[in-house]
Tab-separated table of C-alpha atoms and ligand atoms in Angstrom:
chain	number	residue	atom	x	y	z
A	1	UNK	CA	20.676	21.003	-3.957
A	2	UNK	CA	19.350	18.290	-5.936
A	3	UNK	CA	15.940	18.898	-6.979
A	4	UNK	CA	13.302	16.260	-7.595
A	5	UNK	CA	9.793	15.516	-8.120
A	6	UNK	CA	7.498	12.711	-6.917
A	7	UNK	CA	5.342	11.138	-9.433
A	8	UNK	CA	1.824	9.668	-7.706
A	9	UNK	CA	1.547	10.264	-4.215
A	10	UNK	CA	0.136	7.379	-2.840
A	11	UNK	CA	1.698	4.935	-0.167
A	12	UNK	CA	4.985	5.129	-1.496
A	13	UNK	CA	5.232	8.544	-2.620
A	14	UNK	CA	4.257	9.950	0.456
A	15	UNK	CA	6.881	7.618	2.004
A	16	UNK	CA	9.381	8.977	0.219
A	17	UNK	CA	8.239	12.382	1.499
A	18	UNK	CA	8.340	10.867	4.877
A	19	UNK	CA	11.897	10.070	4.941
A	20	UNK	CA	13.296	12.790	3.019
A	21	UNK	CA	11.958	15.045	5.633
A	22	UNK	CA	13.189	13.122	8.485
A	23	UNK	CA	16.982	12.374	6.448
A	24	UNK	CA	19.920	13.460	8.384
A	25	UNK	CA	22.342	12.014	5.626
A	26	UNK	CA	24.134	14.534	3.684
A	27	UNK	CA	23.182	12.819	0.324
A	28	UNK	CA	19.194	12.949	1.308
A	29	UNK	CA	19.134	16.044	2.807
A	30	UNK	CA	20.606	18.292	-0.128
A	31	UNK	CA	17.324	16.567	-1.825
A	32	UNK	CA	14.644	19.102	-2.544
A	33	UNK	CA	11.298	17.633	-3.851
A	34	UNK	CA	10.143	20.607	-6.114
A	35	UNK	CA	7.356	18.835	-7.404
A	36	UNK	CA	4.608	16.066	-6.542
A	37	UNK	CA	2.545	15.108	-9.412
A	38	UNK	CA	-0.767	13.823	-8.560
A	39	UNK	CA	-4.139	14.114	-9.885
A	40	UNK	CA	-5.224	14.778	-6.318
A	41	UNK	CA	-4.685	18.116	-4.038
A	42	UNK	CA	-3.478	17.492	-0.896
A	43	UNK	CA	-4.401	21.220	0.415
A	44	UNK	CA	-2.928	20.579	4.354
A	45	UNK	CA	0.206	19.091	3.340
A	46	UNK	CA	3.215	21.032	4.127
A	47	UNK	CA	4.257	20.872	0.003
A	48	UNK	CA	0.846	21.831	-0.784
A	49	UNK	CA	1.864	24.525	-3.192
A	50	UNK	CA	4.031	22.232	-4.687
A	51	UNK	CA	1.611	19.470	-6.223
A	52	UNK	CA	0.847	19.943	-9.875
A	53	UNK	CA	-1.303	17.612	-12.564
A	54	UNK	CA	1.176	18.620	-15.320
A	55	UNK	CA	4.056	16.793	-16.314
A	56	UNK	CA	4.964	18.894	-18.993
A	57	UNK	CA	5.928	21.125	-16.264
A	58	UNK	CA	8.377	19.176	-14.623
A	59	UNK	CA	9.599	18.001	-17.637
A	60	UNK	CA	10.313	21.599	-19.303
A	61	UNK	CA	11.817	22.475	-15.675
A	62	UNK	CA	15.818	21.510	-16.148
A	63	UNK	CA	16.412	22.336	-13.076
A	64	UNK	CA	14.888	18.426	-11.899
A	65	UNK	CA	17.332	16.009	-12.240
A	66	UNK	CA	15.920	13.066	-10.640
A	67	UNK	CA	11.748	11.830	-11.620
A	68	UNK	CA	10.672	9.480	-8.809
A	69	UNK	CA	7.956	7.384	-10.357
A	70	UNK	CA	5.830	5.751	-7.315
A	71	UNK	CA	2.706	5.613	-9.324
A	72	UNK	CA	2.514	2.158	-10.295
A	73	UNK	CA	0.571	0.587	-13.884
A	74	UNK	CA	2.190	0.538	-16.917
A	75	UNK	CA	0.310	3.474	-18.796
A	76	UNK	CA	1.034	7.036	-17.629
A	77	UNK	CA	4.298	5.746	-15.608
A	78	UNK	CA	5.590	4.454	-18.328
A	79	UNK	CA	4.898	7.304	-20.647
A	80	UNK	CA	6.103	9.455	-18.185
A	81	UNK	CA	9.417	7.596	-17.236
A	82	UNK	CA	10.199	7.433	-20.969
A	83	UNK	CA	9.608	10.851	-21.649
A	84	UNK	CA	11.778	12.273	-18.586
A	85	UNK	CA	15.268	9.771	-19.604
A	86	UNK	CA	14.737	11.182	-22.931
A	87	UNK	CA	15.103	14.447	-21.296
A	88	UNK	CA	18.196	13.371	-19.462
A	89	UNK	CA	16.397	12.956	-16.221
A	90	UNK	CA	17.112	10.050	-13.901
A	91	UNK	CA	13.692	7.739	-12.826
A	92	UNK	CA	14.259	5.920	-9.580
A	93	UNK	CA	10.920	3.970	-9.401
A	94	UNK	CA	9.016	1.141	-6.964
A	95	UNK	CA	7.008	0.091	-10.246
A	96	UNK	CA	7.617	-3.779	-10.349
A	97	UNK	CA	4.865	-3.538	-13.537
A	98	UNK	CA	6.726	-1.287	-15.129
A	99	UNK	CA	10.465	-2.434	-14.517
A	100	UNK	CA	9.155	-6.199	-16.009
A	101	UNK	CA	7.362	-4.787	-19.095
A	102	UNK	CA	9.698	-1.948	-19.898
A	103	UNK	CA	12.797	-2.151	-18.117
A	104	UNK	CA	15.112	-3.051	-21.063
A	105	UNK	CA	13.724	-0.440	-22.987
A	106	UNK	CA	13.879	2.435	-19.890
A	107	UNK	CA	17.428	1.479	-19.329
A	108	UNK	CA	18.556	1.541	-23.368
A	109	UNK	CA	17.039	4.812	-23.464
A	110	UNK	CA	18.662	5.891	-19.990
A	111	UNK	CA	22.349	4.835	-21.192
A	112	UNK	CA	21.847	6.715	-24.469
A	113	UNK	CA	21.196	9.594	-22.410
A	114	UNK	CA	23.467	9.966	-19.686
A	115	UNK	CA	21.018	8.903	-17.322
A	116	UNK	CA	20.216	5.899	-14.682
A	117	UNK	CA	16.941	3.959	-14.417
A	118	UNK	CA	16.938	2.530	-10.914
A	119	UNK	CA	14.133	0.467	-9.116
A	120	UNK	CA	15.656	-1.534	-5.791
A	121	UNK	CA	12.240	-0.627	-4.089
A	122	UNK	CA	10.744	-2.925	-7.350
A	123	UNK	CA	11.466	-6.273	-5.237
A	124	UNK	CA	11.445	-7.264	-1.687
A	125	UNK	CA	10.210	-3.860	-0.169
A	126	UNK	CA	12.887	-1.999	1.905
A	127	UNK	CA	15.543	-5.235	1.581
A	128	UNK	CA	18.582	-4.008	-0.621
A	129	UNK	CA	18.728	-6.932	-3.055
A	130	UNK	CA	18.747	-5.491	-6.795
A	131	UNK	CA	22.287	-3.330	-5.605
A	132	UNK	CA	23.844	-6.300	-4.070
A	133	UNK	CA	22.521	-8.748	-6.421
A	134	UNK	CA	24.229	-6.202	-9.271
A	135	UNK	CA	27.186	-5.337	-7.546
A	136	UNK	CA	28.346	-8.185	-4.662
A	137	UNK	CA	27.951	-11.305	-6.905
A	138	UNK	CA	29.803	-9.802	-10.279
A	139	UNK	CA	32.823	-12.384	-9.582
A	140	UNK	CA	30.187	-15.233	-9.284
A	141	UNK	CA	27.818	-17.566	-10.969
A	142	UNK	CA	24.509	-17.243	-9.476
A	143	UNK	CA	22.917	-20.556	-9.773
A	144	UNK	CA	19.741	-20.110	-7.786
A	145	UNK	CA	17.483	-17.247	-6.251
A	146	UNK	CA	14.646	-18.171	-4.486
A	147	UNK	CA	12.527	-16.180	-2.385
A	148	UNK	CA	9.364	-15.401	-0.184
A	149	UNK	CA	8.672	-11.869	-2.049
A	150	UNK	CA	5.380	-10.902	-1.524
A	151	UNK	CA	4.150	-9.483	1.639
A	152	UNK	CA	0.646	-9.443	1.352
A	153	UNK	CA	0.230	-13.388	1.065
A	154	UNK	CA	2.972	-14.011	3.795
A	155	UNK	CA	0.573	-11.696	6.329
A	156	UNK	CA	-2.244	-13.759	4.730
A	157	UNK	CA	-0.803	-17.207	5.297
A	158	UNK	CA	0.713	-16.025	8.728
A	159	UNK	CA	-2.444	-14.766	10.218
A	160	UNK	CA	-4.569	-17.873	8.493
A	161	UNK	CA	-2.245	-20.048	10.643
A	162	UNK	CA	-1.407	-18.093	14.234
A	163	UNK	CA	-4.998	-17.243	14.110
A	164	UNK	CA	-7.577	-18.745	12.702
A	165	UNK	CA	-8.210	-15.969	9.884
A	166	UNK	CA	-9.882	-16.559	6.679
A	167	UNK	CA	-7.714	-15.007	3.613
A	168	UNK	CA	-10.968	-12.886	3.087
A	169	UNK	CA	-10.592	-11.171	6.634
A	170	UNK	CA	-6.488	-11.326	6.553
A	171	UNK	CA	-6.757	-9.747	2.924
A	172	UNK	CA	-8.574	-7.256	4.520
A	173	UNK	CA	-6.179	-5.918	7.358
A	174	UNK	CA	-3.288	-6.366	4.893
A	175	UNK	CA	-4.991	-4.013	2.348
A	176	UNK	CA	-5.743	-1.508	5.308
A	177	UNK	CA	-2.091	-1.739	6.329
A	178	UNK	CA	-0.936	-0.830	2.600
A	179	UNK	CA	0.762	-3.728	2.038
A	180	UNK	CA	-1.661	-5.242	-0.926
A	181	UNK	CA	-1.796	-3.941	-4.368
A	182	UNK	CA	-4.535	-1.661	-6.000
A	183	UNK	CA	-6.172	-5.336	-7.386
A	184	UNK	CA	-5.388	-7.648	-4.727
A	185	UNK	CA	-5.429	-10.110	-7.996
A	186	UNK	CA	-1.918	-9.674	-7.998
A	187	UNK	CA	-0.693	-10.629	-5.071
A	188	UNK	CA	-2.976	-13.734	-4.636
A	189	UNK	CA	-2.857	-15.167	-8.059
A	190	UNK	CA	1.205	-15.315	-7.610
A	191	UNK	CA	1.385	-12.643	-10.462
A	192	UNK	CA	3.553	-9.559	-8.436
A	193	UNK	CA	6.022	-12.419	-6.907
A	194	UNK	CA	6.234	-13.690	-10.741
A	195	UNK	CA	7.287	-10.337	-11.418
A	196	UNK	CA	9.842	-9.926	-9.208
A	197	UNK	CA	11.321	-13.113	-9.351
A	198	UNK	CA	11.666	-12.312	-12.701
A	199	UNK	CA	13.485	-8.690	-12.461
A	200	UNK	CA	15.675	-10.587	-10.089
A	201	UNK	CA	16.519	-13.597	-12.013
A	202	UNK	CA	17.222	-10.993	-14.889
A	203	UNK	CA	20.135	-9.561	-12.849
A	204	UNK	CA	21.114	-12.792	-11.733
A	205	UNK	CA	21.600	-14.008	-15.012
A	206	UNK	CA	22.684	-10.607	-17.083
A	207	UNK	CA	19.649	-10.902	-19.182
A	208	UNK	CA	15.959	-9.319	-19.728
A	209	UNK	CA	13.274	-11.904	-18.682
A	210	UNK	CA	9.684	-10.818	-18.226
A	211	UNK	CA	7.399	-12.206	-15.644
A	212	UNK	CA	5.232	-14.533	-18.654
A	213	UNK	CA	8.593	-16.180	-18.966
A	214	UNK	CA	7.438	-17.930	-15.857
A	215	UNK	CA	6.603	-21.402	-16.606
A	216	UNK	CA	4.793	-22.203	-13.696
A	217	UNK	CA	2.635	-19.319	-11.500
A	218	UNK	CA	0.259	-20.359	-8.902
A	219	UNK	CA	-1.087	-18.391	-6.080
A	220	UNK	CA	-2.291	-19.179	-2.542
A	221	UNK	CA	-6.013	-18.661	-3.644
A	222	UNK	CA	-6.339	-22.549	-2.913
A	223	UNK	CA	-4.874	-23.179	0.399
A	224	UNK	CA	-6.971	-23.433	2.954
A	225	UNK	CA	-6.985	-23.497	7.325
A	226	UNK	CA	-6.816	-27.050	6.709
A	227	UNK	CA	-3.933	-27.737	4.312
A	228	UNK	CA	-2.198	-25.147	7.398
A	229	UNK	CA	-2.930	-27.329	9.562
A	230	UNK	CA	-1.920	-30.210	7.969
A	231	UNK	CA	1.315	-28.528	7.291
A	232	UNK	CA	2.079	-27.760	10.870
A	233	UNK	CA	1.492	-30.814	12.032
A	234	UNK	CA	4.462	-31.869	9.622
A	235	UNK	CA	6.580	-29.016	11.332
A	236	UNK	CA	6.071	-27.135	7.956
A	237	UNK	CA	4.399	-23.874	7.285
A	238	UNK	CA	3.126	-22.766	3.662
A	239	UNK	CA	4.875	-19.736	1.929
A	240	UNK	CA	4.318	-18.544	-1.668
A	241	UNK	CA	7.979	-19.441	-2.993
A	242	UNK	CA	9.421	-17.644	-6.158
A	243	UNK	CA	12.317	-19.643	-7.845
A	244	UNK	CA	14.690	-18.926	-10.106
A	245	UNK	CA	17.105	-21.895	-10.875
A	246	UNK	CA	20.242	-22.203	-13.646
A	247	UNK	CA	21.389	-25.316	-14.613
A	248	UNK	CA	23.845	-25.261	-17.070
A	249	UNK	CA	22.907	-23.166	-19.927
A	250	UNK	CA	19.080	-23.373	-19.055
A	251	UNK	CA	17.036	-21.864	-16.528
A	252	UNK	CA	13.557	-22.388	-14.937
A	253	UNK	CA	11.027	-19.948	-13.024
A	254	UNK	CA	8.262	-20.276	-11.079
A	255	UNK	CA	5.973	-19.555	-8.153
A	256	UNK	CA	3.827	-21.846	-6.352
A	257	UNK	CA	2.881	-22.414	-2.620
A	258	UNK	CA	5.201	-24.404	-1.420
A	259	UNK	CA	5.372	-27.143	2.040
A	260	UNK	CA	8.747	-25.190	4.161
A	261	UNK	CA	10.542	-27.665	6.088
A	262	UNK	CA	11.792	-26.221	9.592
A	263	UNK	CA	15.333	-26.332	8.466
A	264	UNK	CA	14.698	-23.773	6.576
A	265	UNK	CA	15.434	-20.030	7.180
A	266	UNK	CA	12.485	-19.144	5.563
A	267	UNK	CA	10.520	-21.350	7.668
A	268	UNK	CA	10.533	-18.050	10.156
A	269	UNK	CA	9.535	-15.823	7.650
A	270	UNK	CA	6.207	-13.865	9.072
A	271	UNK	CA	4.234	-11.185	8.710
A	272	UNK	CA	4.350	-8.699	5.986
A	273	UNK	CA	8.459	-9.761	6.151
A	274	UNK	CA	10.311	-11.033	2.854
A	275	UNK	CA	13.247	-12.921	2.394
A	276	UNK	CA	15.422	-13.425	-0.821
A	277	UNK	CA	18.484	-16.380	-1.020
A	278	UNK	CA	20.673	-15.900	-3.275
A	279	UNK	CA	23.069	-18.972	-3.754
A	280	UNK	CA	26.354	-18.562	-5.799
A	281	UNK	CA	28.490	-21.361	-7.380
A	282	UNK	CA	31.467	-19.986	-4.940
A	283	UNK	CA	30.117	-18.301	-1.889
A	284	UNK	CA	27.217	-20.374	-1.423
A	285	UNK	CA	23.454	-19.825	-0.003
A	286	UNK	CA	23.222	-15.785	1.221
A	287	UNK	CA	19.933	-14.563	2.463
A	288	UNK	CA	18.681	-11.510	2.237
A	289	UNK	CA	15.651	-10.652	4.826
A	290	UNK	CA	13.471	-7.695	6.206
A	291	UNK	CA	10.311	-5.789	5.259
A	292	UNK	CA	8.732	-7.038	1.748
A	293	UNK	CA	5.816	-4.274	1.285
A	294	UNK	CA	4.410	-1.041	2.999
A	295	UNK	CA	4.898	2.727	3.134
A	296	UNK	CA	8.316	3.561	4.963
A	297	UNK	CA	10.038	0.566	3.897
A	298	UNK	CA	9.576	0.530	0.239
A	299	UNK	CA	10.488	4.328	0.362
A	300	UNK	CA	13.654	3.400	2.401
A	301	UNK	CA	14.584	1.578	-0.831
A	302	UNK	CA	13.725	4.380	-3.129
A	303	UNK	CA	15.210	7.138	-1.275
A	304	UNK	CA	18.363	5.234	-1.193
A	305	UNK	CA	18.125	4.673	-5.069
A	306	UNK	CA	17.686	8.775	-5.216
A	307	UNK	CA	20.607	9.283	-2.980
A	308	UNK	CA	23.089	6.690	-5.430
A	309	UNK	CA	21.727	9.117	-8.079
A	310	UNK	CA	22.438	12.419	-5.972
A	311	UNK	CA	25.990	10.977	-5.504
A	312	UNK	CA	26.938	9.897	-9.104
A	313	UNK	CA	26.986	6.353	-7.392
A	314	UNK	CA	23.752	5.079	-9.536
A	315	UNK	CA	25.147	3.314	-12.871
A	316	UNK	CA	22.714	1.562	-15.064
A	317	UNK	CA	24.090	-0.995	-17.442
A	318	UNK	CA	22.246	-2.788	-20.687
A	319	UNK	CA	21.951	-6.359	-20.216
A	320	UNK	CA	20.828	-8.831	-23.102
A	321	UNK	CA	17.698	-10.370	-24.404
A	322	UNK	CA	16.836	-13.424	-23.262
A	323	UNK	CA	18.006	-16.140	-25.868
A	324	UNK	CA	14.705	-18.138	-26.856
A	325	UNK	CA	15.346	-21.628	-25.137
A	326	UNK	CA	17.376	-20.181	-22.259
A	327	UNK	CA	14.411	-20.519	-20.185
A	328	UNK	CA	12.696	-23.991	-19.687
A	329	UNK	CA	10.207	-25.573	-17.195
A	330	UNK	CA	11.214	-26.592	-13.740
A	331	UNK	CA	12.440	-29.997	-13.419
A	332	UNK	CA	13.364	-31.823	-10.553
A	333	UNK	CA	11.102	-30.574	-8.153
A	334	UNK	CA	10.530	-32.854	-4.715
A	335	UNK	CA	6.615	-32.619	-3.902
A	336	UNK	CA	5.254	-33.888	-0.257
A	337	UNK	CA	1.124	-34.977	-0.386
A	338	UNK	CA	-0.910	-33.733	3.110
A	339	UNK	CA	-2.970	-36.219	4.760
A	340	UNK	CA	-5.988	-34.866	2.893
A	341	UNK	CA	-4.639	-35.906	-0.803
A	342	UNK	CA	-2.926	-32.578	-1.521
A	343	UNK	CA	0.258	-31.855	-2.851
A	344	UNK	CA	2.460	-29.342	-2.122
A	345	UNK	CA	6.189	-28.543	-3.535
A	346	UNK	CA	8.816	-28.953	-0.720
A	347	UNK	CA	10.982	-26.563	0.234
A	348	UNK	CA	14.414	-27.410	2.770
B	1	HSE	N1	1.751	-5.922	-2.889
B	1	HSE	C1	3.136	-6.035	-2.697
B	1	HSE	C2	3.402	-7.043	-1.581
B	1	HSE	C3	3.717	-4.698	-2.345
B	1	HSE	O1	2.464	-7.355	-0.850
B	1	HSE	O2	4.513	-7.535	-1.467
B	1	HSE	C4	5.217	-4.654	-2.348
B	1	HSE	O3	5.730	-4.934	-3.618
């Protein structure tokens, strides 16, 4: 039995409760979550008697072997994730915040102690992408990741366009469905796809870039039913795009809204749904597509981050700094104007 214990049992968390109790794999079902740390009781749930406000507690307990950390910030989870490698303790986390600000240092202080700091549920919801992008692309030079990686403002821009909704009233449904972040602020402003654009282009190129390496972040808080419109009538739609581009020994990132041609794959991208390309010097353009944000599917990701841990499959591996002028601004890029004056970057 591998015990474990849940850290914050919100959306996630309690997904990850969800689907170990429903696992039938061998891995996830020898999983036994001792502990579920929240500064909340929960006195109906079934592991009622096992929720606890200490951490000391599951720290001191040797018997835990795996911390999931679903809490989200960078205060107490970080603390906390810090606190259980030092102990020898795996972290598996969803915490995007936490991975950019503190990932190099989580994963130093994992190697030195025998441990593995994982996060695949960090980017792109329940889509494997951080385990294929570390393990299927080792032979190759990844020139390019691009993706549509935030849920919240694909529902937004989806529903503003199939139906008529403001972003007020889409925000609204999207936050009710537990897609949207505590402060919304995120996800509009462009800040949570900057993130994970970031973690990924980090993998991508085998070095530690945070999200204010992003030259260029814009949100969707300025497109409007009309600029839609406009769009469609182009045969485009308008998706928050995160971009992560190598040329040479140089590199730009950034977000924006950007005009999708219909050529594109990510042209269909709706909903809630994400989608990640990947292109490699040798293999080419590989996509990567499914659900970007809520409960089940982010904990999908997670559990199967605790079950590479349960099976010795997890490694962790320390990457390098990011050299001072490796990252530059984006060059290059092809914008289309609307009929009313506005410009959008183009995306085929
Ligand atoms: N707020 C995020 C999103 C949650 O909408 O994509 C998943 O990271």
């Amino acid at each position: 039995m591998v015990n474990i214990a849940i850290l914050g049992f919100g959306t996630v968390g309690g997904g990850v409760y969800e689907v170990i109790s429903h696992a039938n794999k061998k891995t996830l079902s020898e999983v036994n979550i001792k502990y579920i740390l929240d500064l909340r009781t929960f006195p109906d749930h079934p592991l009622a008697d096992r929720v606890t406000s200490d951490f000391d507690k599951i720290l001191a307990d040797e018997t835990v072997s795996i911390v999931v950390e679903t809490m989200g910030g960078t205060g107490a989870a970080y603390k906390f994730s810090l606190a259980a490698l030092q102990a020898g303790k795996s972290v598996v986390t969803s915490n995007k915040a936490c991975v950019d600000k503190y990932g190099a240092e989580l994963e130093r202080v994992a190697v030195e102690n025998g441990a593995v700091y994982l996060y695949e549920a960090s980017v792109g919801g329940g889509i494997p992408v951080i385990a294929p992008l570390k393990d299927c692309f080792t032979g190759d030079d990844i020139l390019r990741v691009a993706g549509i990686l935030n849920g919240t403002t694909n529902y937004i821009l989806t529903h503003m366009q199939s139906e008529g909704k403001t972003l007020e009233e889409a925000l609204k449904i999207a936050q009710e469905l537990g897609y949207a972040e505590a402060d919304p602020h995120a996800d509009l402003a462009g800040l949570d796809s900057a993130r994970k654009i970031a973690i990924l282009a980090g993998i991508a190129f085998d070095k530690y870039i945070s999200y204010e390496s992003v030259s260029y972040i814009e949100g969707i808080e300025n497109v409007t039913s009309e600029d839609i419109r406009l769009a469609e009538e182009m045969g485009c739609v308008i998706r928050l795009i995160a971009k992560a581009e190598k040329k040479g020994d140089k590199a730009s990132l950034l977000v924006a809204p950007h005009l999708v041609a219909s050529t594109s794959l990510f042209h269909a991208i709706r909903e809630a749904f994400n989608a990640v390309s990947v292109t490699g010097s040798a293999v080419g353009e590989v996509v990567f597509y499914g659900q970007g944000a809520g409960s089940l599917p982010t904990a999908a990701a997670v559990c199967a981050d605790i079950a590479r841990v349960a099976s010795g499959t997890g490694v962790t591996t320390v990457r390098k700094e990011c050299e001072a002028d490796f990252l530059v601004e984006a060059t290059d890029e092809k914008f289309v104007t609307l009929k009313n004056g506005k410009k959008y970057r183009y995306f085929e």
